Amino acid sequence: MKKAITINETDNLGVALTDLSAGETAEINGKSVAVQQDIQAKHKFALEDLAVGDEMYMYGLVVGTAKTPIASGQAITVENTAHKATEFSDQKEGEFHWTAPNVSRFEGRTFDGYHRTDGQVGTANNWLVFPLVFCENRNILTLKKAFETALGYEEANPYNELASDLVRRLETGESLDDATLGQSSQQSNKRLFENVEIKFITHQAGCGGTREDSDTLCRLLAGYLRNPNVAGATVLSLGCQNAQVSILQDAIANSVGELTKPLLIFDQQETGSEYDLVQSALKDTFKALIEANKIERKPAPLSKLTIGLECGGSDGFSGISANPTLGHVSDMITALGGKAILSEFPELCGVEQELINRTENPAHAKKFIQLMRAYAKAAEDVGSGFDMNPSPGNIKDGLITDAMKSAGAAKKGGTSPVMDILDYTEYAEQSGLSLLCTPGNDVESTTGLVGSGANVVLFTTGLGTPTGNPIAPILKVSSNTKLAERMADIIDFNAGEVIEGKKSIAEMGEEMLEYIINIASGTVASKAVLMRHEDFIPWKRGVSL
C-alpha cells in the first residue's frame, strides 16, 4: 500500500494514506519527500516549500494559501493555512465533452418497484402522516403510537428492557452497573399490512416564523407527496397557521397539476374536539392503508431511479474513495437514463467553474451562478461565510478549508453534463445530473433531496453519522475500512478498499450499483431503515451552513 498520493499531477499537497513519522520518506509521483513531523493518515502535507501567500493545490484546484512559511514535508493545519477557493466567471469556458462509462453490464437490468400513475416508480410504498404546523405534532404522535401498536409496525425496544432491569435492580438492591442491554430487536407482533409502511413526520415549522418559510414548507411537503415512494398521505391542520391548507394545495397544483394519490386533510378548528379529529383521521387512514397495501412491486428499468448524492461527517479520505465512487454511480445512472441530484451548495465552493463548464443550458449556468452568489452573500451578511463550513470533526480528520472539503465533496457528482439547476423544493424533472441548492447541513440537505424526488439517497461519511429519512432509503458509504468495522450498525457499504489499493473507483461503483438495485427492490434493507433513522428538517431560508 502506498504511503501517500497526490490527486492531480498539478497538486503541491500530498495526502497521507497511512500515519507518517517524522524522518521517514514518502515517495510521490517519483519524488522523495522527507517528512518533517508526524502526520496522521488523511491529513495533507506540503510537497515543496511554501512562502506566505503561496497557493495550495489539490484536485488541481486552489484549496488555500500559506499563512506562515511551510517547509516541504510539513503538515497542513488550520494554524498555517488560510481558506482560498478557485474563482469562477459568469460564463462557460471552453467546450465540454463527456465520455460515458461502460454500462453494458447494467443495460436491460431492472429493479422491483412501486409504479405510480404519473410514470414514476418508488423504491418503497409509504403512507405519509404529517402536520402543517407544529401545533399538531402531539396528534401526529398519538396516531403514530396507535397505528404502530395495532398494525404490528412497533418493534421491541431493548432500551426499555434495560430501563426495566435498572428499576428492578434498584428495588432489589442489586448492582446497577451489572445491568445489560437486551438483545430484542424483532417486531413485537405480526404486521397486518405487508406491502405498505406508515410513516410519521413532525417538525417545528408552519407558523410563528416568516411567511416565506411557511410557503417553502408547503412546497417541500408537496414534493414529498409527489415522491414516488409515497402512496398517499394524511395531513393534520390546526386551521389558523401560516402554512394554510390552500397554500399546500397551490404548491401541489404548481408541481404536478392534479395529485392522483389519495390525500386526507383534517382541520382541528373545523372539527372541534381533538377526540373527533384523531378518531376521524385514524378511521379514514386505516381505510386508505387497506387500498395502499394492494400495490405490489413490479419490474422497472434502472432509468426510473433518482439518486440523491449526500455526504456528512466527511474526512480526509471522503474525496478520494467514497465520493468518487458515488460519482461513478452517478455517471452510470445518467448513462442509463436515470436521474442524479447533487446538493449542498456551500460544499461546491471552488468547483463552480468546472460545474458551469459542464452545464448544457446557458440559462441553467446563469441560475447556478445567481444561487451561489446569493447564498454566499446571505452567509456574509450575518457575519459568516462558506469558509466556516468545515466542522471540528472535518478539520480533525484532514479537511482544513472549505475549498479542500468542497473539491472532494463535488466528486459525488461524477463527470457527466449538468442538465438542470434546482432551487430548494424544485422537483427533478430532467434525466441526468441536477444541482440542488441546499445547505451543507446533513439532515436539511437530505430532507431537500427527497423533496426534489430522490427515491434512493447515497450518503458518504468518513466519521460516521446516523442520518436517515422517513420515506427514502439512505445507503451509508464509508470512506475508510476502520469506520466500516467500528460502526457496522450504520454503514452499508465500505469504499475504504479504494484507499487500500484493493479496488478501483470503477469496480467500487459497479459493486455499489448492484447494491442499490437490491435496496431499490426491497430485497435488502439499508441500515438507516433497519435502525429507523427518520430525520426531517426543513431548511429555513435564513442562513444555515
Coordinates of C-alpha atoms in Angstrom, one line a residue:
M1 CA 0.0 0.0 0.0
K2 CA 1.3 3.5 -0.9
K3 CA 2.1 5.8 2.0
A4 CA 0.9 9.0 0.3
I5 CA -0.6 10.2 -3.0
T6 CA -1.5 13.3 -4.9
I7 CA -4.9 13.5 -6.5
N8 CA -3.9 15.7 -9.5
E9 CA -0.5 15.9 -11.1
T10 CA -0.5 19.7 -10.6
D11 CA -1.1 19.4 -6.8
N12 CA 1.5 20.7 -4.4
L13 CA -0.1 18.9 -1.4
G14 CA 0.2 15.2 -0.7
V15 CA -2.4 13.1 1.2
A16 CA -1.1 10.7 3.8
L17 CA -2.8 7.3 3.2
T18 CA -1.3 6.0 6.5
D19 CA 0.3 7.5 9.5
L20 CA 3.7 9.0 8.6
S21 CA 6.5 9.5 11.1
A22 CA 9.0 12.4 11.3
G23 CA 12.2 11.5 9.4
E24 CA 10.7 8.9 7.0
T25 CA 10.5 9.4 3.3
A26 CA 7.3 9.4 1.2
E27 CA 7.6 8.6 -2.5
I28 CA 5.1 10.6 -4.5
N29 CA 5.0 10.8 -8.3
G30 CA 8.6 9.7 -8.5
K31 CA 9.7 12.3 -6.0
S32 CA 11.1 11.7 -2.5
V33 CA 9.6 13.9 0.2
A34 CA 11.3 14.0 3.7
V35 CA 8.5 14.1 6.3
Q36 CA 9.2 16.8 8.8
Q37 CA 6.8 15.8 11.6
D38 CA 4.4 13.1 12.5
I39 CA 1.4 13.3 10.1
Q40 CA -1.8 11.3 10.7
A41 CA -3.5 9.4 7.9
K42 CA -6.0 11.5 5.9
H43 CA -4.0 14.7 6.5
K44 CA -2.2 16.8 3.9
F45 CA 1.4 17.9 3.7
A46 CA 3.5 20.2 1.5
L47 CA 5.4 18.7 -1.4
E48 CA 7.5 21.9 -1.8
D49 CA 8.5 24.9 0.3
L50 CA 5.7 27.4 0.5
A51 CA 6.1 31.1 1.4
V52 CA 3.4 33.2 3.0
G53 CA 0.6 33.8 0.5
D54 CA 1.6 30.9 -1.8
E55 CA -1.4 29.0 -3.1
M56 CA -2.1 25.3 -2.2
Y57 CA -3.5 23.0 -4.8
M58 CA -5.5 19.7 -4.5
Y59 CA -7.6 18.1 -7.2
G60 CA -6.0 20.7 -9.5
L61 CA -7.8 23.5 -7.6
V62 CA -6.8 26.2 -5.2
V63 CA -7.8 25.0 -1.7
G64 CA -5.9 27.5 0.5
T65 CA -2.9 29.8 1.0
A66 CA 0.0 29.6 3.4
K67 CA -0.4 31.9 6.4
T68 CA 3.1 31.1 7.5
P69 CA 6.2 29.6 5.8
I70 CA 5.7 25.9 5.3
A71 CA 8.5 23.6 4.5
S72 CA 8.3 20.6 2.2
G73 CA 7.2 17.6 4.2
Q74 CA 5.4 19.8 6.8
A75 CA 1.7 19.1 7.7
I76 CA -1.1 21.5 6.6
T77 CA -3.0 22.8 9.6
V78 CA -5.5 25.5 10.5
E79 CA -2.6 27.4 12.0
N80 CA -0.6 27.6 8.8
T81 CA -3.4 27.7 6.2
A82 CA -6.0 30.2 5.1
H83 CA -9.1 29.4 3.1
K84 CA -9.0 30.4 -0.6
A85 CA -11.0 28.9 -3.4
T86 CA -10.6 29.0 -7.2
E87 CA -12.6 31.9 -8.6
F88 CA -15.3 31.5 -11.3
S89 CA -16.5 33.6 -14.2
D90 CA -20.0 34.5 -15.4
Q91 CA -19.8 32.2 -18.4
K92 CA -18.8 28.9 -19.6
E93 CA -15.2 28.4 -20.6
G94 CA -14.1 26.1 -23.4
E95 CA -16.0 23.1 -24.9
F96 CA -17.2 20.2 -22.7
H97 CA -17.1 16.7 -24.0
W98 CA -18.2 13.7 -21.9
T99 CA -17.3 10.1 -22.3
A100 CA -19.9 8.0 -20.6
P101 CA -18.8 4.9 -18.6
N102 CA -19.4 1.4 -20.0
V103 CA -22.8 0.4 -18.6
S104 CA -23.3 -2.8 -20.7
R105 CA -23.4 -4.8 -17.6
F106 CA -26.5 -3.0 -16.4
E107 CA -28.4 -2.4 -19.7
G108 CA -31.7 -4.2 -19.5
R109 CA -31.4 -4.7 -15.8
T110 CA -34.5 -3.9 -13.6
F111 CA -35.4 -3.3 -10.0
D112 CA -38.8 -4.2 -8.4
G113 CA -40.6 -1.0 -7.5
Y114 CA -44.0 0.5 -7.0
H115 CA -45.4 2.0 -10.2
R116 CA -47.3 5.3 -9.9
T117 CA -49.9 6.7 -12.3
D118 CA -47.6 9.6 -13.2
G119 CA -44.9 7.2 -14.6
Q120 CA -42.6 7.4 -11.6
V121 CA -41.5 4.3 -9.7
G122 CA -41.0 4.1 -6.0
T123 CA -38.4 2.0 -4.1
A124 CA -40.8 2.0 -1.2
N125 CA -44.5 2.2 -0.6
N126 CA -45.2 4.6 2.3
W127 CA -48.4 6.2 3.6
L128 CA -47.3 9.5 5.0
V129 CA -48.8 11.3 8.0
F130 CA -47.7 14.9 8.7
P131 CA -48.8 18.2 10.2
L132 CA -48.9 21.5 8.5
V133 CA -47.9 23.2 11.8
F134 CA -46.0 22.1 14.9
C135 CA -49.2 22.6 17.0
E136 CA -50.4 19.3 15.5
N137 CA -47.2 17.3 16.5
R138 CA -48.9 15.8 19.6
N139 CA -51.8 14.5 17.5
I140 CA -49.4 13.1 14.9
L141 CA -47.6 11.2 17.7
T142 CA -50.9 10.0 19.1
L143 CA -51.7 8.5 15.7
K144 CA -48.2 7.1 15.4
K145 CA -48.5 5.2 18.7
A146 CA -52.0 3.9 17.9
F147 CA -51.1 2.7 14.4
E148 CA -47.7 1.2 15.1
T149 CA -49.0 -0.8 18.0
A150 CA -52.2 -2.1 16.3
L151 CA -50.7 -2.8 12.9
G152 CA -47.6 -4.5 14.0
Y153 CA -45.0 -1.9 13.0
E154 CA -43.8 -1.3 16.5
E155 CA -40.6 -3.0 17.4
A156 CA -39.5 -4.4 20.7
N157 CA -37.1 -1.9 22.3
P158 CA -34.0 -3.3 24.1
Y159 CA -33.6 0.0 25.9
N160 CA -37.0 -0.5 27.5
E161 CA -35.8 -3.8 28.8
L162 CA -32.6 -2.1 30.2
A163 CA -34.6 0.6 31.9
S164 CA -36.9 -2.1 33.5
D165 CA -33.9 -4.1 34.6
L166 CA -32.5 -0.9 36.3
V167 CA -35.8 -0.4 38.1
R168 CA -35.8 -4.0 39.3
R169 CA -32.2 -3.8 40.5
L170 CA -33.0 -0.6 42.4
E171 CA -35.9 -2.3 44.1
T172 CA -33.8 -5.5 44.9
G173 CA -30.6 -3.7 45.9
E174 CA -28.6 -5.3 43.1
S175 CA -25.7 -3.5 41.3
L176 CA -27.0 -1.1 38.7
D177 CA -23.6 -1.4 36.8
D178 CA -24.3 -5.0 36.1
A179 CA -27.5 -4.2 34.1
T180 CA -27.1 -5.1 30.4
L181 CA -28.8 -4.1 27.2
G182 CA -31.4 -6.6 26.0
Q183 CA -31.0 -8.2 22.6
S184 CA -34.6 -8.0 21.5
S185 CA -34.9 -6.2 18.1
Q186 CA -37.7 -8.2 16.4
Q187 CA -41.1 -6.9 15.7
S188 CA -43.4 -7.4 18.7
N189 CA -46.2 -8.9 16.6
K190 CA -47.2 -9.8 13.0
R191 CA -47.7 -6.9 10.6
L192 CA -51.2 -6.5 9.3
F193 CA -50.1 -4.9 6.0
E194 CA -47.1 -6.3 4.2
N195 CA -46.9 -4.0 1.2
V196 CA -47.2 -0.6 2.8
E197 CA -45.4 1.2 5.6
I198 CA -47.0 4.1 7.5
K199 CA -44.5 6.9 8.2
F200 CA -45.0 9.9 10.5
I201 CA -43.3 13.3 10.2
T202 CA -43.2 16.1 12.8
H203 CA -41.5 19.4 12.6
Q204 CA -41.2 22.8 14.3
A205 CA -42.4 24.9 11.3
G206 CA -45.7 26.2 9.8
C207 CA -46.3 29.3 11.9
G208 CA -44.5 31.9 14.0
G209 CA -41.7 32.4 11.5
T210 CA -41.7 34.2 8.2
R211 CA -44.4 33.6 5.7
E212 CA -41.7 32.7 3.2
D213 CA -40.6 29.8 5.5
S214 CA -44.2 28.5 5.7
D215 CA -44.6 28.8 1.9
T216 CA -41.4 26.9 1.5
L217 CA -42.5 24.2 3.9
C218 CA -45.7 23.7 1.8
R219 CA -43.7 23.4 -1.4
L220 CA -41.3 20.9 0.4
L221 CA -44.3 18.8 1.6
A222 CA -45.8 18.9 -1.9
G223 CA -42.5 17.4 -3.1
Y224 CA -42.9 14.6 -0.6
L225 CA -46.4 13.9 -1.8
R226 CA -45.1 13.7 -5.3
N227 CA -42.2 11.5 -4.5
P228 CA -42.8 8.0 -5.9
N229 CA -42.1 6.4 -2.6
V230 CA -45.4 7.8 -1.2
A231 CA -48.7 6.1 -1.9
G232 CA -50.8 8.8 -0.2
A233 CA -50.9 11.0 2.9
T234 CA -52.9 12.1 5.9
V235 CA -52.4 15.8 6.8
L236 CA -53.4 17.5 10.1
S237 CA -54.0 21.2 10.2
L238 CA -54.8 23.4 13.2
G239 CA -56.5 25.9 10.9
C240 CA -55.1 29.3 11.9
Q241 CA -51.4 28.8 11.0
N242 CA -49.4 30.5 8.3
A243 CA -49.0 27.2 6.4
Q244 CA -52.6 27.1 5.2
V245 CA -54.2 24.1 3.5
S246 CA -54.8 26.3 0.5
I247 CA -51.1 27.0 0.2
L248 CA -50.2 23.3 0.2
Q249 CA -52.9 22.7 -2.4
D250 CA -51.5 25.5 -4.6
A251 CA -48.0 24.1 -4.2
I252 CA -49.3 20.7 -5.3
A253 CA -51.0 22.2 -8.3
N254 CA -47.9 24.1 -9.3
S255 CA -45.8 21.0 -9.1
V256 CA -47.9 18.2 -10.5
G257 CA -51.2 19.8 -11.5
E258 CA -53.7 17.4 -10.1
L259 CA -52.4 14.9 -7.5
T260 CA -53.6 11.4 -8.3
K261 CA -52.7 10.0 -4.9
P262 CA -55.2 9.9 -2.0
L263 CA -54.8 13.0 0.2
L264 CA -56.7 13.1 3.5
I265 CA -56.8 16.5 5.2
F266 CA -58.2 17.1 8.7
D267 CA -58.6 20.6 10.3
Q268 CA -58.8 20.6 14.1
Q269 CA -60.5 24.0 14.4
E270 CA -63.2 23.0 11.9
T271 CA -63.7 19.6 13.5
G272 CA -63.9 20.8 17.1
S273 CA -62.7 18.4 19.7
E274 CA -59.3 16.7 19.5
Y275 CA -61.0 13.4 20.1
D276 CA -63.1 13.8 17.0
L277 CA -60.1 14.9 14.9
V278 CA -57.9 11.9 15.8
Q279 CA -60.8 9.4 15.6
S280 CA -61.7 10.6 12.1
A281 CA -58.1 10.7 10.9
L282 CA -57.4 7.2 12.3
K283 CA -60.5 5.6 10.7
D284 CA -60.0 7.2 7.3
T285 CA -56.3 6.5 7.2
F286 CA -56.9 2.8 8.1
K287 CA -59.3 2.5 5.1
A288 CA -56.6 4.1 2.9
L289 CA -54.0 1.7 4.1
I290 CA -56.1 -1.2 3.0
E291 CA -56.0 0.2 -0.5
A292 CA -52.3 1.1 -0.5
N293 CA -51.5 -2.4 0.6
K294 CA -52.9 -3.7 -2.6
I295 CA -50.0 -2.1 -4.6
E296 CA -47.2 -4.6 -5.3
R297 CA -43.7 -4.4 -6.6
K298 CA -43.2 -4.9 -10.4
P299 CA -40.1 -4.7 -12.6
A300 CA -38.9 -1.3 -13.7
P301 CA -35.9 -0.1 -15.7
L302 CA -33.0 1.5 -13.9
S303 CA -33.9 4.7 -15.7
K304 CA -36.6 5.1 -13.0
L305 CA -34.0 5.5 -10.3
T306 CA -33.5 9.0 -8.9
I307 CA -30.4 9.0 -6.6
G308 CA -29.7 11.7 -4.2
L309 CA -26.0 12.4 -3.6
E310 CA -25.1 13.5 0.0
C311 CA -22.1 13.5 2.4
G312 CA -21.9 14.1 6.1
G313 CA -19.2 13.6 8.8
S314 CA -16.6 13.8 6.0
D315 CA -13.0 13.0 6.5
G316 CA -9.7 13.4 4.5
F317 CA -10.4 10.2 2.6
S318 CA -14.0 11.0 1.6
G319 CA -13.0 12.9 -1.6
I320 CA -10.6 10.1 -2.6
S321 CA -12.7 6.9 -2.1
A322 CA -16.4 7.3 -1.2
N323 CA -17.3 10.5 -3.1
P324 CA -15.6 9.4 -6.4
T325 CA -17.4 6.1 -6.0
L326 CA -20.7 7.9 -5.8
G327 CA -19.6 10.0 -8.8
H328 CA -19.1 6.8 -10.9
V329 CA -22.5 5.6 -9.8
S330 CA -24.0 8.9 -10.8
D331 CA -22.4 8.7 -14.2
M332 CA -23.7 5.2 -14.7
I333 CA -27.2 6.2 -13.7
T334 CA -27.0 9.1 -16.0
A335 CA -25.8 6.9 -18.9
L336 CA -28.7 4.6 -18.2
G337 CA -31.3 7.4 -18.5
G338 CA -31.9 7.9 -14.8
K339 CA -31.6 11.0 -12.6
A340 CA -28.9 12.1 -10.1
I341 CA -29.2 15.1 -7.7
L342 CA -26.1 16.7 -6.2
S343 CA -26.9 19.1 -3.3
E344 CA -25.0 21.1 -0.6
F345 CA -24.1 24.4 -2.4
P346 CA -21.7 25.6 0.4
E347 CA -19.7 22.5 -0.4
L348 CA -19.3 23.4 -4.1
C349 CA -17.1 26.4 -3.2
G350 CA -14.2 26.5 -5.6
V351 CA -15.6 24.0 -8.1
E352 CA -18.2 26.4 -9.6
Q353 CA -16.3 26.9 -12.8
E354 CA -16.0 23.2 -13.5
L355 CA -19.7 22.8 -13.0
I356 CA -20.5 25.9 -15.1
N357 CA -18.4 24.4 -17.9
R358 CA -20.4 21.1 -17.7
T359 CA -23.8 22.9 -17.8
E360 CA -25.6 22.3 -21.1
N361 CA -28.0 25.2 -21.0
P362 CA -26.6 28.8 -20.6
A363 CA -29.8 29.7 -18.7
H364 CA -29.1 27.0 -16.2
A365 CA -25.5 28.2 -15.7
K366 CA -26.8 31.7 -15.1
K367 CA -29.2 30.3 -12.5
F368 CA -26.4 28.4 -10.7
I369 CA -24.2 31.5 -10.5
Q370 CA -27.1 33.6 -9.1
L371 CA -27.9 31.0 -6.5
M372 CA -24.3 30.5 -5.4
R373 CA -23.7 34.2 -5.1
A374 CA -26.9 35.0 -3.3
Y375 CA -26.2 32.2 -0.8
A376 CA -22.7 33.3 -0.2
K377 CA -23.8 36.9 0.3
A378 CA -26.6 35.8 2.7
A379 CA -23.9 34.0 4.7
E380 CA -21.6 37.0 4.7
D381 CA -24.5 39.4 5.7
V382 CA -24.9 37.5 9.0
G383 CA -21.2 37.5 9.7
S384 CA -20.5 34.0 8.4
G385 CA -19.3 32.6 5.2
F386 CA -18.6 29.3 3.3
D387 CA -15.1 29.3 4.8
M388 CA -16.7 28.5 8.1
N389 CA -18.4 25.3 6.8
P390 CA -15.9 22.7 7.9
S391 CA -16.8 21.2 11.3
P392 CA -14.4 20.4 14.1
G393 CA -14.7 16.7 13.1
N394 CA -13.9 17.6 9.4
I395 CA -10.8 19.5 10.5
K396 CA -9.6 16.9 12.9
D397 CA -9.7 14.3 10.1
G398 CA -7.9 16.3 7.5
L399 CA -10.3 18.8 5.8
I400 CA -8.7 22.1 6.7
T401 CA -10.5 24.5 4.5
D402 CA -14.0 24.7 2.8
A403 CA -12.3 24.7 -0.6
M404 CA -10.5 21.5 0.3
K405 CA -13.7 19.9 1.6
S406 CA -15.7 21.1 -1.5
A407 CA -13.2 19.9 -4.0
G408 CA -13.7 16.4 -2.6
A409 CA -17.4 16.7 -2.0
A410 CA -18.1 17.7 -5.6
K411 CA -16.7 14.3 -6.7
K412 CA -20.1 12.8 -5.8
G413 CA -21.5 14.4 -8.9
G414 CA -19.2 12.5 -11.3
T415 CA -18.2 13.9 -14.6
S416 CA -21.5 14.0 -16.6
P417 CA -23.1 17.1 -18.1
V418 CA -25.2 19.2 -15.7
M419 CA -28.7 19.0 -17.1
D420 CA -30.6 21.2 -14.6
I421 CA -30.3 23.6 -11.7
L422 CA -32.9 23.3 -9.0
D423 CA -33.6 25.8 -6.2
Y424 CA -34.7 24.4 -2.9
T425 CA -38.1 22.4 -3.2
E426 CA -37.9 22.4 -7.0
Y427 CA -38.5 18.9 -8.4
A428 CA -36.1 17.0 -10.6
E429 CA -37.8 16.6 -14.0
Q430 CA -34.8 16.2 -16.3
S431 CA -32.9 12.9 -16.8
G432 CA -29.2 13.3 -15.9
L433 CA -27.4 15.2 -13.3
S434 CA -29.1 18.1 -11.5
L435 CA -27.7 20.5 -8.9
L436 CA -30.0 21.3 -6.0
C437 CA -29.5 24.3 -3.7
T438 CA -29.5 23.1 -0.1
P439 CA -27.4 23.8 2.9
G440 CA -24.4 21.6 3.8
N441 CA -26.3 20.6 7.0
D442 CA -26.8 16.8 6.5
V443 CA -30.5 16.5 7.5
E444 CA -31.6 19.7 5.9
S445 CA -29.9 18.7 2.7
T446 CA -31.2 15.1 2.7
T447 CA -34.7 16.3 3.5
G448 CA -34.4 18.6 0.4
L449 CA -33.1 15.8 -1.8
V450 CA -36.1 13.6 -1.1
G451 CA -38.5 16.6 -1.5
S452 CA -37.0 17.0 -5.0
G453 CA -37.7 13.4 -6.0
A454 CA -34.9 11.2 -4.8
N455 CA -36.2 7.7 -4.3
V456 CA -32.8 6.4 -3.0
V457 CA -30.1 8.5 -1.2
L458 CA -26.4 7.7 -1.2
F459 CA -24.7 9.2 1.8
T460 CA -20.9 9.1 2.2
T461 CA -19.2 9.5 5.6
G462 CA -15.7 9.3 7.0
L463 CA -16.6 9.9 10.6
G464 CA -20.0 8.1 10.9
T465 CA -23.4 9.7 11.1
P466 CA -26.8 8.0 11.8
T467 CA -28.9 10.2 9.4
G468 CA -32.0 8.7 7.8
N469 CA -35.2 9.8 6.1
P470 CA -38.8 8.8 6.6
I471 CA -39.7 7.8 3.1
A472 CA -36.5 7.2 1.1
P473 CA -33.9 4.5 1.9
I474 CA -30.5 6.0 2.7
L475 CA -27.4 4.0 1.9
K476 CA -24.4 4.9 4.0
V477 CA -21.0 4.6 2.4
S478 CA -17.8 4.6 4.5
S479 CA -14.7 6.3 3.1
N480 CA -12.4 4.0 5.2
T481 CA -12.4 0.4 6.5
K482 CA -11.8 1.3 10.1
L483 CA -15.1 3.2 10.2
A484 CA -17.0 0.4 8.4
E485 CA -15.8 -2.0 11.1
R486 CA -16.2 0.3 14.1
M487 CA -19.7 1.5 13.2
A488 CA -21.1 -1.5 11.3
D489 CA -24.6 -0.9 12.6
I490 CA -25.0 2.2 10.4
I491 CA -22.6 1.6 7.5
D492 CA -24.0 -0.3 4.4
F493 CA -21.0 -0.1 2.0
N494 CA -17.3 0.2 2.5
A495 CA -15.4 2.2 -0.1
G496 CA -12.2 2.0 2.0
E497 CA -10.8 -0.7 -0.3
V498 CA -10.0 2.1 -2.7
I499 CA -7.6 3.6 -0.1
E500 CA -6.1 0.2 0.5
G501 CA -5.5 -0.3 -3.3
K502 CA -7.7 -3.4 -3.4
K503 CA -10.3 -2.0 -5.8
S504 CA -10.6 0.8 -8.4
I505 CA -13.3 3.5 -8.3
A506 CA -15.0 1.9 -11.3
E507 CA -15.1 -1.5 -9.5
M508 CA -16.4 0.0 -6.4
G509 CA -19.0 1.9 -8.3
E510 CA -20.3 -1.1 -10.2
E511 CA -20.5 -3.1 -6.9
M512 CA -22.4 -0.2 -5.3
L513 CA -24.9 -0.1 -8.2
E514 CA -25.6 -3.8 -7.7
Y515 CA -26.3 -3.0 -4.0
I516 CA -28.6 -0.1 -4.9
I517 CA -30.6 -2.4 -7.1
N518 CA -31.2 -4.7 -4.1
I519 CA -32.1 -1.7 -1.9
A520 CA -34.5 -0.4 -4.5
S521 CA -36.1 -3.8 -4.9
G522 CA -36.6 -4.3 -1.2
T523 CA -34.5 -7.5 -1.0
V524 CA -32.1 -5.7 1.2
A525 CA -32.9 -3.0 3.8
S526 CA -30.5 -0.2 4.4
K527 CA -29.1 0.2 7.9
A528 CA -30.9 3.6 8.3
V529 CA -34.2 1.8 7.6
L530 CA -33.4 -1.0 10.0
M531 CA -32.4 1.4 12.7
R532 CA -35.5 3.5 12.0
H533 CA -33.5 6.7 11.4
E534 CA -36.2 9.0 10.1
D535 CA -35.0 12.6 10.2
F536 CA -36.9 15.5 8.7
I537 CA -35.7 19.1 9.0
P538 CA -37.0 21.8 6.6
W539 CA -34.5 24.5 5.6
K540 CA -35.4 27.9 7.0
R541 CA -34.2 30.0 4.1
G542 CA -32.3 32.3 6.5
V543 CA -28.7 31.1 6.6
S544 CA -27.9 27.6 7.6
L545 CA -24.4 26.3 6.9

